[in-house]
Coordinates of C-alpha atoms in Angstrom, one line a residue:
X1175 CA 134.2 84.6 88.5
X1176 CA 132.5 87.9 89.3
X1177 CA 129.1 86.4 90.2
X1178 CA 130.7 84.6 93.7
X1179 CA 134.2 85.9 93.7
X1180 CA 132.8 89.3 95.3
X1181 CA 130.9 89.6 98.0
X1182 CA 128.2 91.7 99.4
X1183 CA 130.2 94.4 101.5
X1184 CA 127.7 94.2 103.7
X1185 CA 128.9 90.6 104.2
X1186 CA 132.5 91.5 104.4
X1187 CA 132.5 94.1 107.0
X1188 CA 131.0 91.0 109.2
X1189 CA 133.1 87.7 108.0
X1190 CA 136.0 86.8 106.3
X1191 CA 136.6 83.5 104.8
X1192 CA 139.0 80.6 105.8
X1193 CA 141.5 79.3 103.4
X1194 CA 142.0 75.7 104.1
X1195 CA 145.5 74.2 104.0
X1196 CA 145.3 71.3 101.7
X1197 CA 148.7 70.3 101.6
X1198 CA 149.3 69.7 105.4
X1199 CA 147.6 67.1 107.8
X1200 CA 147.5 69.7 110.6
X1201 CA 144.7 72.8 109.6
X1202 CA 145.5 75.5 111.6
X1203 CA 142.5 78.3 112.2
X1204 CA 142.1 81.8 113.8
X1205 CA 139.9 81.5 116.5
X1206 CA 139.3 85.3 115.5
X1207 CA 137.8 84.9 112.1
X1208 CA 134.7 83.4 110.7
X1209 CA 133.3 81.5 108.2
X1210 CA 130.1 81.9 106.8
X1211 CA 129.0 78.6 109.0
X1212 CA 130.1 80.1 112.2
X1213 CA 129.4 83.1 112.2
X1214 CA 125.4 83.0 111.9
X1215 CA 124.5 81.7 115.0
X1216 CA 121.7 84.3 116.8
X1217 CA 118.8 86.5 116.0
X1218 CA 120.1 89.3 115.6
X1219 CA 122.8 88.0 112.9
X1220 CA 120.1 86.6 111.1
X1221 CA 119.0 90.3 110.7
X1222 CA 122.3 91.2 109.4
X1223 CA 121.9 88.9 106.5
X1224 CA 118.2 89.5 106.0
X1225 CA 119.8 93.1 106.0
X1226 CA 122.7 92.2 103.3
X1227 CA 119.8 90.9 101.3
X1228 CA 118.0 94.1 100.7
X1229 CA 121.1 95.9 100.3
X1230 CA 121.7 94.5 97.3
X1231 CA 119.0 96.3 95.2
X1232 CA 120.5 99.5 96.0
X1233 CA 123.6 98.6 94.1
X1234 CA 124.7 100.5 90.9
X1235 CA 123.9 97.5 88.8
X1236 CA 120.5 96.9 90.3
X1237 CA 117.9 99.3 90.6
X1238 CA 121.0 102.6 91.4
X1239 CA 122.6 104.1 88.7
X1240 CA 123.7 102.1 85.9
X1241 CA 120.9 99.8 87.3
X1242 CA 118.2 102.4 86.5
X1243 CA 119.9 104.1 83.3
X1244 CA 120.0 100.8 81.3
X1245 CA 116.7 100.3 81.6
X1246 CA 115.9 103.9 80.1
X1247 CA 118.2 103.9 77.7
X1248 CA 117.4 100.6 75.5
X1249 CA 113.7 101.6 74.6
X1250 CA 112.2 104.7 73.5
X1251 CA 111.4 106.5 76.4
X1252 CA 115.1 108.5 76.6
X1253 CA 117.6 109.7 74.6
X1254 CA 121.2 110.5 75.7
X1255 CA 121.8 114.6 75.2
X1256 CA 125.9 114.6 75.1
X1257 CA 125.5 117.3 77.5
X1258 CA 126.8 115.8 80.9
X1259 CA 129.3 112.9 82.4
X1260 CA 129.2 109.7 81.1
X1261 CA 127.8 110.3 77.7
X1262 CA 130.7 108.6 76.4
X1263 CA 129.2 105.6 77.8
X1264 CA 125.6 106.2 77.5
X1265 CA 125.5 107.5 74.1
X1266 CA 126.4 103.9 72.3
X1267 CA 124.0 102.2 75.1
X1268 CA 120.9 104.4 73.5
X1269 CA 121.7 104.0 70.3
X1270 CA 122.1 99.7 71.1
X1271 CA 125.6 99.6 70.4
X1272 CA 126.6 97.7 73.2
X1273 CA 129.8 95.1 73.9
X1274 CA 131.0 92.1 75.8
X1275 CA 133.1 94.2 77.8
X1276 CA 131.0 97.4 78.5
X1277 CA 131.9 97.9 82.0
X1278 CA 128.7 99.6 83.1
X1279 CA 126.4 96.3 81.5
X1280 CA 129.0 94.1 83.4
X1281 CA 128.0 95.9 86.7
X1282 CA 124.5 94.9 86.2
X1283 CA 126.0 91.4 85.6
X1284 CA 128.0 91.2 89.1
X1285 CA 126.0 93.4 91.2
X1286 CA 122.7 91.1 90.4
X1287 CA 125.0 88.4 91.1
X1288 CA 126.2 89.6 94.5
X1289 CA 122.4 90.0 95.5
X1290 CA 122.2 86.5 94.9
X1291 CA 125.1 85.3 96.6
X1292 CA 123.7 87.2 100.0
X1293 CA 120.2 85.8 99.2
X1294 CA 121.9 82.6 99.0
X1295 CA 123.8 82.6 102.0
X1296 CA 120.5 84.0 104.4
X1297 CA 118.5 80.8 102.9
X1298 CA 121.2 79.0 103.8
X1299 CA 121.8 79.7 107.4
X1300 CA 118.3 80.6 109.0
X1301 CA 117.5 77.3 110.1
X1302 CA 121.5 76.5 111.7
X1303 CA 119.9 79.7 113.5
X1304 CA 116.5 78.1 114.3
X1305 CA 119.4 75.3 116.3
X1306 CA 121.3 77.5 118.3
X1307 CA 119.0 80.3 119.8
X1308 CA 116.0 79.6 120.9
X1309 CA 114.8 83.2 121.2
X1310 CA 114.6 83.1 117.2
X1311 CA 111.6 81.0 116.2
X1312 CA 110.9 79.1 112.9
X1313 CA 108.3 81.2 112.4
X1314 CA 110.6 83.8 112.2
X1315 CA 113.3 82.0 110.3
X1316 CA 110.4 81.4 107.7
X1317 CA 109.3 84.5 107.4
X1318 CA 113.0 85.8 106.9
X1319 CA 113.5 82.9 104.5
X1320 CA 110.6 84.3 102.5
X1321 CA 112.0 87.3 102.3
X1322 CA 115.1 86.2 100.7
X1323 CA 113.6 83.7 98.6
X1324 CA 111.6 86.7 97.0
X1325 CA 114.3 88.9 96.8
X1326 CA 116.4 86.3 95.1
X1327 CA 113.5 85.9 92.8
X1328 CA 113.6 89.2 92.1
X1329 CA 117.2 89.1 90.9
X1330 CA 116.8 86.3 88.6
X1331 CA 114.1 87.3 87.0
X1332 CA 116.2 90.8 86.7
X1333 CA 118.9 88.7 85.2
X1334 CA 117.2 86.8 82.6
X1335 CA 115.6 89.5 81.5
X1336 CA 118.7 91.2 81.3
X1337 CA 120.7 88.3 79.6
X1338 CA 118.5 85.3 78.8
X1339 CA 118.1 82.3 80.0
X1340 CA 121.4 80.8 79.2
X1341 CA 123.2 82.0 82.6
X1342 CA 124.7 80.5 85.6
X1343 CA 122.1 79.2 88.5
X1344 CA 123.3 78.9 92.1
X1345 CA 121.3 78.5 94.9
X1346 CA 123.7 77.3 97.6
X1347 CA 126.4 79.6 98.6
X1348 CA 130.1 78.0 98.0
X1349 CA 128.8 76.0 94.7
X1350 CA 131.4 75.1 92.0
X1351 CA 133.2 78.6 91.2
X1352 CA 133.1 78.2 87.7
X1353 CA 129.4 77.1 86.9
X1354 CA 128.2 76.0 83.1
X1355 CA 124.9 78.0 82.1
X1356 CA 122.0 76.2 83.5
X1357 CA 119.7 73.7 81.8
X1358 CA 117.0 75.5 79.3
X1359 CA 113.9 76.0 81.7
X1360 CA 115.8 75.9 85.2
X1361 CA 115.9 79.8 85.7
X1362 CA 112.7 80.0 85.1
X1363 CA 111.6 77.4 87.3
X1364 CA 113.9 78.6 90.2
X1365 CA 112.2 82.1 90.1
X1366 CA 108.8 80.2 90.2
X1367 CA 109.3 77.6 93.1
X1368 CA 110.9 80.9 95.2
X1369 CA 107.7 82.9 94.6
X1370 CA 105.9 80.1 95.5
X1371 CA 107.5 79.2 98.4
X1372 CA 107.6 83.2 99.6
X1373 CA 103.8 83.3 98.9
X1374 CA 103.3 80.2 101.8
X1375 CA 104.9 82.2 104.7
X1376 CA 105.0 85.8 103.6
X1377 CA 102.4 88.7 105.8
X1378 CA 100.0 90.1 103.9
X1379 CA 100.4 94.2 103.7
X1380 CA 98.0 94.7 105.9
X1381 CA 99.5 93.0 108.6
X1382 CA 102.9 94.8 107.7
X1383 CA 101.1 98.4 108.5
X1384 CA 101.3 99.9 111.3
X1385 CA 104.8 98.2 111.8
X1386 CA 108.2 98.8 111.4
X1387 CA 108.3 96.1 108.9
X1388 CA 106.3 97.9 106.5
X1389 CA 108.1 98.2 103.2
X1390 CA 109.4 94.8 103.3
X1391 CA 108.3 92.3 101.0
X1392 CA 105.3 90.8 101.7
X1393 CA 102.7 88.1 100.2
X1394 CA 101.6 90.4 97.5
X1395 CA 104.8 91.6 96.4
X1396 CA 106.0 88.1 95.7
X1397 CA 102.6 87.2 94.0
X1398 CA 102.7 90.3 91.9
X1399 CA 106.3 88.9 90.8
X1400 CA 105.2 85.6 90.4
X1401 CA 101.9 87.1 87.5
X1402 CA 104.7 89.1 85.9
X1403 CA 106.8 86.6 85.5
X1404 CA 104.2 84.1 84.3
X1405 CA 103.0 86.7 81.6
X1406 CA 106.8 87.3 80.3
X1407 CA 106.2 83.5 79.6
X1408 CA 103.1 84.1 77.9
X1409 CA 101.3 81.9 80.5
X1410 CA 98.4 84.1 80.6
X1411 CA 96.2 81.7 82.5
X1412 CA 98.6 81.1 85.5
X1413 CA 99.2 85.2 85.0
X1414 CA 95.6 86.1 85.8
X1415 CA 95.0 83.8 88.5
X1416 CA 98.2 85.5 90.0
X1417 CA 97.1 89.1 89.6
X1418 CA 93.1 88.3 90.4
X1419 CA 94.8 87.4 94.1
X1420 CA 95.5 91.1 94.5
X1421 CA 92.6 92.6 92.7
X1422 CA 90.4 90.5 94.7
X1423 CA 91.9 91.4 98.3
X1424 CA 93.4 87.9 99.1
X1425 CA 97.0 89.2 99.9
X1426 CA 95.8 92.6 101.2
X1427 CA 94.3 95.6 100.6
X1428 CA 96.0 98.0 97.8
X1429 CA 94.2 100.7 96.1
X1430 CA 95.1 103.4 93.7
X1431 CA 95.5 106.7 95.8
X1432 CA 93.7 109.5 94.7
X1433 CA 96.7 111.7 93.6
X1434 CA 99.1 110.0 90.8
X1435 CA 102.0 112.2 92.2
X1436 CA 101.4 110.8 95.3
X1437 CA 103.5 107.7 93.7
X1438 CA 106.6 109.6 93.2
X1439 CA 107.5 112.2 96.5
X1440 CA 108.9 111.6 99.7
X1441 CA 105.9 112.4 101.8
X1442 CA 103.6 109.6 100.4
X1443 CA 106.3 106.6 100.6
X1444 CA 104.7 103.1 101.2
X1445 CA 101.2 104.2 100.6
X1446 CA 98.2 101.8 99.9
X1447 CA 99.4 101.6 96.0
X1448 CA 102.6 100.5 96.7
X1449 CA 103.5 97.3 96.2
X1450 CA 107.1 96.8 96.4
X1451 CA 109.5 99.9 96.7
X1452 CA 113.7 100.1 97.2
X1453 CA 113.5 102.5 100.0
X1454 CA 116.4 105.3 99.5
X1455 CA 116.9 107.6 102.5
X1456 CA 119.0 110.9 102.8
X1457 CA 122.1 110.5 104.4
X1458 CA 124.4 112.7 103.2
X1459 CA 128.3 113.1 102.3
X1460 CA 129.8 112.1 98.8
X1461 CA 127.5 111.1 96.5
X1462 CA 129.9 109.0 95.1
X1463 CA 129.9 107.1 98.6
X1464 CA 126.4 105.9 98.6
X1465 CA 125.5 104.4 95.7
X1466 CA 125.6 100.7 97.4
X1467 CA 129.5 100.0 97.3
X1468 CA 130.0 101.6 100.8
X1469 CA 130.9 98.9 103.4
X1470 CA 129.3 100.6 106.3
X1471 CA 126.1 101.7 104.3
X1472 CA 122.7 99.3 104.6
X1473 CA 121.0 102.3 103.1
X1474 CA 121.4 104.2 99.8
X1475 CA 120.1 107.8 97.9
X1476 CA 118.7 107.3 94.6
X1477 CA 120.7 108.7 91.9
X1478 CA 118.6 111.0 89.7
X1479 CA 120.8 113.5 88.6
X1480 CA 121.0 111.2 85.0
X1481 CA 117.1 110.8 84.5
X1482 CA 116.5 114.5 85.5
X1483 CA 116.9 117.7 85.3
X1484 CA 118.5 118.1 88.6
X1485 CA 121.5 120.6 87.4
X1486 CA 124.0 120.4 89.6
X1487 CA 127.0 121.6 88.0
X1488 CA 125.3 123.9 85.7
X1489 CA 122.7 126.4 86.1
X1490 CA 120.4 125.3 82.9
X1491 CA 121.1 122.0 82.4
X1492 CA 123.3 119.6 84.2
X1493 CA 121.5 116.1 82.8
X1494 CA 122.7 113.3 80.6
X1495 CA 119.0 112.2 79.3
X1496 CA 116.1 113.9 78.2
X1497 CA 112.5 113.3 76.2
X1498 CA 111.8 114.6 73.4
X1499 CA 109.1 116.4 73.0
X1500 CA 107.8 115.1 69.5
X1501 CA 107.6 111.4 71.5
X1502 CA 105.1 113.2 74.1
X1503 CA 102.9 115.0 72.3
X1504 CA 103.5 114.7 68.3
X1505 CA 104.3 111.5 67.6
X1506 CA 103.0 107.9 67.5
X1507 CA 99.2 109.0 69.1
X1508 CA 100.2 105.8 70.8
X1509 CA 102.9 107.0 72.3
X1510 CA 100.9 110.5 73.2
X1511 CA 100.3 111.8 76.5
X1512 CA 96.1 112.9 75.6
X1513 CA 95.1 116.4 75.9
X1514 CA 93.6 116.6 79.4
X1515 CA 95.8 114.0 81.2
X1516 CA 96.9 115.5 84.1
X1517 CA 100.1 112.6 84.5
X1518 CA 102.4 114.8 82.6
X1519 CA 102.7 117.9 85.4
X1520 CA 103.9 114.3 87.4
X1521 CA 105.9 113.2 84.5
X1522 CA 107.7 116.2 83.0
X1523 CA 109.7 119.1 83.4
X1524 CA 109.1 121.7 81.0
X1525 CA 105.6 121.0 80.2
X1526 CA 103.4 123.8 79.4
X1527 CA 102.1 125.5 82.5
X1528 CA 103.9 122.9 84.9
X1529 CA 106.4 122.9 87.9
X1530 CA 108.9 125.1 88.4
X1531 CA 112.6 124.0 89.7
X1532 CA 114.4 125.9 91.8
X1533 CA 118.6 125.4 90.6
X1534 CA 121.7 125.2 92.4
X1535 CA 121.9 129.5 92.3
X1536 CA 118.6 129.4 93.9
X1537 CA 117.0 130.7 90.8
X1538 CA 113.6 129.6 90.3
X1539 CA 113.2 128.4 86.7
X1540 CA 109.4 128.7 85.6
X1541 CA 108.4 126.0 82.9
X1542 CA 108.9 127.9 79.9
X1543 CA 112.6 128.3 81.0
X1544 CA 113.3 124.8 81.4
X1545 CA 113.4 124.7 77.4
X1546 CA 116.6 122.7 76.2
X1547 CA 117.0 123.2 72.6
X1548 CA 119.6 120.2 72.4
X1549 CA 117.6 118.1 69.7
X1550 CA 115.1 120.0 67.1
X1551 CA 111.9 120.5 68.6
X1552 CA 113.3 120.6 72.0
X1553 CA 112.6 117.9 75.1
X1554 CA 111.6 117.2 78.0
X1555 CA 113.1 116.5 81.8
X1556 CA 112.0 113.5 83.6
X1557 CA 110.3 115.2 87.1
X1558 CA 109.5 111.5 88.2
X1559 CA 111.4 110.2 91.6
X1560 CA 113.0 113.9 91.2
X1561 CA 113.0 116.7 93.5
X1562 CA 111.4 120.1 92.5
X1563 CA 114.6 122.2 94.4
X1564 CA 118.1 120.9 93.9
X1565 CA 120.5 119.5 96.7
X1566 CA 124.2 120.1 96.6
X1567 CA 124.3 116.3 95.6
X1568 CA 123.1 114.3 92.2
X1569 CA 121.4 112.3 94.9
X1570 CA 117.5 112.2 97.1
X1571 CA 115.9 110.1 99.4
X1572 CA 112.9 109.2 97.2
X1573 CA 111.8 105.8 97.2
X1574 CA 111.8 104.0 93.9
X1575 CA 108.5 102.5 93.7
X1576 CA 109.1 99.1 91.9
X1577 CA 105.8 97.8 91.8
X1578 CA 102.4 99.9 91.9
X1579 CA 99.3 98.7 91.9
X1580 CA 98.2 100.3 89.2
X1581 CA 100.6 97.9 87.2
X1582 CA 99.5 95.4 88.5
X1583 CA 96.0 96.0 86.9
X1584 CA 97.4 96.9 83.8
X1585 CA 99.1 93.6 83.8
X1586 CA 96.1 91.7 84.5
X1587 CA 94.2 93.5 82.2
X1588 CA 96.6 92.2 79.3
X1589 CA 96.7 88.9 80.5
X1590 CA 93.1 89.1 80.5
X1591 CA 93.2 90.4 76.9
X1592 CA 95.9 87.3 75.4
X1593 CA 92.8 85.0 77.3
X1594 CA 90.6 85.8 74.9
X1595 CA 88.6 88.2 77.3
X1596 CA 85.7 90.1 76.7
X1597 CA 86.5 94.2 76.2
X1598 CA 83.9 95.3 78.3
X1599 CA 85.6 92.8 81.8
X1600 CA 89.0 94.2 80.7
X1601 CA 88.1 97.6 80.4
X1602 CA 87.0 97.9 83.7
X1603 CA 90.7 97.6 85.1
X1604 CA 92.3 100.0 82.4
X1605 CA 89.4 102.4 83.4
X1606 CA 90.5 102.6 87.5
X1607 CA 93.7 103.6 86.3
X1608 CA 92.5 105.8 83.2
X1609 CA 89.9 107.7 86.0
X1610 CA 92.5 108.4 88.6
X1611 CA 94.5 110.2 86.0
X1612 CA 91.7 112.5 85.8
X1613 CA 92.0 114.0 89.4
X1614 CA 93.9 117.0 90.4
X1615 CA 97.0 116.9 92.3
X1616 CA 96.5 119.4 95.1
X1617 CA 99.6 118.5 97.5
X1618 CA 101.9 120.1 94.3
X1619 CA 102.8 123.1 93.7
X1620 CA 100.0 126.0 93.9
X1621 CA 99.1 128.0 90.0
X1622 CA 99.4 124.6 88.4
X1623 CA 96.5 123.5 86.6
X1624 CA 97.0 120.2 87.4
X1625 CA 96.5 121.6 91.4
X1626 CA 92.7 121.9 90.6
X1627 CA 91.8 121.2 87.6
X1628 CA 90.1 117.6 86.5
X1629 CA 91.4 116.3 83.7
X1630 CA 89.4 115.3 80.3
X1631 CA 90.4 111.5 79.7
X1632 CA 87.5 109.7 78.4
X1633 CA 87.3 106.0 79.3
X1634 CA 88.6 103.3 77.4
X1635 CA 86.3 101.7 75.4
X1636 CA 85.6 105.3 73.8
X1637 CA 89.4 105.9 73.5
X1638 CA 89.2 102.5 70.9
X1639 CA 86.2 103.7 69.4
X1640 CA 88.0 107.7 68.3
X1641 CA 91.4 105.9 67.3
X1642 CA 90.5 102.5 65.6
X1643 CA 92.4 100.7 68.5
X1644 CA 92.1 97.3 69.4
X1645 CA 92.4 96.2 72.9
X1646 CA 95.9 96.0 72.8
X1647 CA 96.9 99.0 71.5
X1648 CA 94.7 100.8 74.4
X1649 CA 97.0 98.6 77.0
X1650 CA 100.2 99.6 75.3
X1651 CA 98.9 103.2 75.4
X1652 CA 97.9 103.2 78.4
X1653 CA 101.0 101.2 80.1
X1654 CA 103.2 103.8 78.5
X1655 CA 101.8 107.1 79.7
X1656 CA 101.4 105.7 82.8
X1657 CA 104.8 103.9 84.1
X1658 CA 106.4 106.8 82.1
X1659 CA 110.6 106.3 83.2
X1660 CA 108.9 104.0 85.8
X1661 CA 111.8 101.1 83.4
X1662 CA 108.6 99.2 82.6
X1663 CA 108.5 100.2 78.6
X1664 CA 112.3 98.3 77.9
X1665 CA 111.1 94.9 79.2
X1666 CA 107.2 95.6 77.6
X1667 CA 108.8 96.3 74.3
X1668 CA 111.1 92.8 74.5
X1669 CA 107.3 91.2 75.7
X1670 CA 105.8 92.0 72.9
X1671 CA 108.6 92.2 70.4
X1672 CA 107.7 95.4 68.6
X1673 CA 111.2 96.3 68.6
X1674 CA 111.1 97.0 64.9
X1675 CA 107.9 99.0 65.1
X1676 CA 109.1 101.6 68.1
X1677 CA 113.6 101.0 68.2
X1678 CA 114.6 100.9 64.7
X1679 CA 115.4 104.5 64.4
X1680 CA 118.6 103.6 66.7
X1681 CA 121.6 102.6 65.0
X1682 CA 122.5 99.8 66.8
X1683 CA 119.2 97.8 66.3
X1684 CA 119.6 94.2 65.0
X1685 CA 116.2 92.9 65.8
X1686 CA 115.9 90.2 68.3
X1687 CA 119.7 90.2 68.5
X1688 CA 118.6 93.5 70.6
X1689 CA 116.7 92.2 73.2
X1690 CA 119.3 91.1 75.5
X1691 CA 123.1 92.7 76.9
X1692 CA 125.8 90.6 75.9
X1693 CA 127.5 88.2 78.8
X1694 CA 130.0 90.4 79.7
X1695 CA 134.3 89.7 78.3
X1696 CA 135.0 88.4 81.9
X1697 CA 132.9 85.4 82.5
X1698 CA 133.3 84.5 79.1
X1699 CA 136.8 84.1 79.6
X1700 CA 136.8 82.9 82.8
X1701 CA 134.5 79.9 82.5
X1702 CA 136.2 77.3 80.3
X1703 CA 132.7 75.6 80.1
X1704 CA 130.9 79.0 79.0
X1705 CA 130.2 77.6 75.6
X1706 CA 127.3 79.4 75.2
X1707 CA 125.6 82.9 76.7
X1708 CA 124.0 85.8 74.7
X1709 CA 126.9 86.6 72.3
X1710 CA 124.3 88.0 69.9
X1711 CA 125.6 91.6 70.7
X1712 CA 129.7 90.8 70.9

């Protein structure tokens, strides 16, 4: 089975496993290999599986690649163009026709899995380490424990909400190879009681500044987990105790930085409004080398080239997905970006009077010439995460920022909302996040409005009063112009199941049936006691 049949590479370049000889009364080992008990026996190998740990989000399946297209693709944010590689693919996955035995949904499947299987293992043997080198300290084992035990969180909870609930839990590395789909409730509870556990022995951020631990998970990353979790649940109360923690200072200090762009370029990485980022660095060679496969990589680029319009192998247009530009600006008012919000100069390429992109000929493409007439109407580039000059490679350094604060108080403000809350406390939260959008960008580049101007947003409460919104409709607004191709709107849409409202225009929408990627041909055929799993899309 995928899920503990392949290991983290990271893992193998260090260890190899024995195979015992059962039939003999004489085992025979090389004194030259390891096992995953022996080898783990100092400080610094306890790094290396820490190491292995984080490695694992910058796999394809996770949050690289496939792990960031899927995401994009299911809801309504994208829409696959035809025009590049792996439209063959894509095309069915944004229309929702999706199989058992799609090999890019499997590689979500088995790459999550892998993360789990090096979480597993660094829970496992930090405190044989604690035993047999006493220059590494429990406090440090915890810590490191913490760590993992957030990260593995983070996987499940990327799984479930992937798949459902009815999927294989393993918290011990070397448990039964073929394992039944765990108990209704159990994946959920795991994700809880390893957030909870994180939170006890976790730094806050501020302690982690300053540092060169700073980027690691901390306190408020796995409480910020721990509120979205609780709220995909719909248990609101537990949710807003969770995200008044970070509003209220008690696992650091996070603000909203003055410039929204701020959240998506190189320069500003791990700044106060960062809560949890994958951090990508630029290291060069094939692209197709990096992408979290390579054995002697701990460190990844982020692929853009598919959520861009990063042209690499064509001078106008070398992109697989694109926004069109009725769903910005014509459409749902919803689903509008308002006149006067400076986010879109952040959010788009092609945008009236917005950034220019410099191409692979060095030609300098203004915004009006960034116009691909491949749907009617035209569309839009994504310019989040993306650089504004292209690289020889589909790949940059830029950290993918997977939790910000100002989700965080859009999250609380809904959970505050499903409470029963009155508009005027919730409004307050939307508000910082509606008023930042307001302020110019000035580190972008120069003869862009959005480089002095302020933009016109009016707060909340008057946004309700000019469209006939309720308080929910203001938070979906406002969470989708926002966390723009930030994959927040897939897993909001399954939240709040208005799948038929904002998806039914793709052909492959079945309802509920939609929420959820099919358990992938493989495990289904090799686990005899897979009886059940998310067939709703075979």
């Amino acid at each position: 089975m995928r899920i503990i049949k392949k290991l983290s590479y990271t893992i193998l370049s260090t260890f190899i496993l024995l195979v015992a000889c059962q039939d003999s009364f004489l085992e025979l080992t090389d004194p030259s290999q390891y096992t995953v008990d022996s080898y783990y026996i100092n400080a610094a190998q306890a790094q290396q599986a820490i190491t292995a740990s984080y490695a694992s989000l910058q796999k394809s399946g996770v949050l690289n690649q496939h792990g960031v297209h899927f995401p994009d693709q299911l809801g309504d944010e994208f829409f696959a163009t035809g025009f590049a590689a792996g439209y063959g693919t894509y095309g069915p996955i944004s229309n929702l026709i999706i199989n058992s035995g799609d090999g890019f949904s499997n590689t979500i499947w088995e790459h999550l899995y892998e993360g789990i299987y090096t979480t597993n293992i660094a829970i496992d043997q930090f405190p044989t380490i604690v035993e047999q080198d006493n220059q590494f300290t429990q406090e440090e084992a915890d810590e490191l424990v913490g760590e993992a035990r957030f990260l593995r969180a983070f996987y499940y909870f990327r799984l479930v909400n992937f798949y459902g609930e009815e999927i294989p839990l393993q918290t011990v590395p070397g448990e039964e190879r073929f394992p039944a789909p765990a108990e209704p409730g159990a994946i959920y509870q795991q994700i809880e009681e390893d957030l909870k556990a994180a939170q006890q022995v976790l730094p806050t951020v501020d302690e982690r500044r300053g540092t060169p631990f700073l980027g690691k998970a901390t306190q408020g990353a796995a409480t910020a987990l721990l509120g979205k979790h609780y709220l995909f649940l719909e248990q609101y109360e537990a949710a807003a105790a969770e995200f008044a923690k970070i509003v209220n200072g008690e696992t650091g200090t996070y603000r909203l930085v003055d410039s929204y762009r701020e959240n998506f370029i190189q320069s500003t990485e791990i700044n106060d409004e960062s809560v949890f980022e994958v951090n990508y660095t630029i290291i060069g060679g094939s692209p197709w080398s990096v992408n979290g496969d390579n054995v002697n990589q701990d460190e990844s680029e982020l692929y853009t080239v598919s959520r861009s319009v990063n042209r690499q192998s064509n001078a106008r247009y070398f992109f697989n997905f694109a926004i069109r530009r009725d769903m910005v600006s014509n459409g749902d008012p919803l689903l509008n970006f308002e006149e006067g919000d400076n986010r879109v100069y952040a959010t788009f390429w092609g945008v009236e009077d917005g950034a220019s992109y410099v191409d692979t000929n060095g030609e300098t493409l203004a915004w009006n010439e960034q116009s691909w007439e491949v749907v009617e109407g035209g569309c839009y580039g994504l310019r989040k995460f993306d650089q504004d000059e292209a690289r020889n490679v589909n790949w940059n350094g830029t950290n993918l920022r997977l939790i910000r604060y100002a989700d965080v108080l859009l999250m609380y403000a809904e959970a505050l909302h499903m409470l029963g809350r009155p508009d005027t406390e919730i409004a307050q939260y939307i508000d910082m996040v509606r008023m930042r959008a307001n302020n110019p960008f000035p580190e972008d580049q120069p003869n862009m409005p959005s480089t002095t101007q302020t933009g016109s947003l009016p707060p909340v409460l008057d946004l309700m009063q000019q469209n006939s919104w309720s308080m929910m409709d203001a938070i979906i607004h406002e969470r989708y112009v926002e966390l723009f191709g930030e994959q927040k709107r897939w897993f909001d849409i399954r939240r709040w199941d208005i799948g038929n409202e904002v998806l039914s225009y793709k052909p492959g929408w079945r309802g509920e049936a939609s929420y959820f990627l099919p358990i992938p041909q493989d495990e289904l055929d090799n686990i005899p006691n897979f009886n059940t799993g998310n067939l709703a899309n075979n």
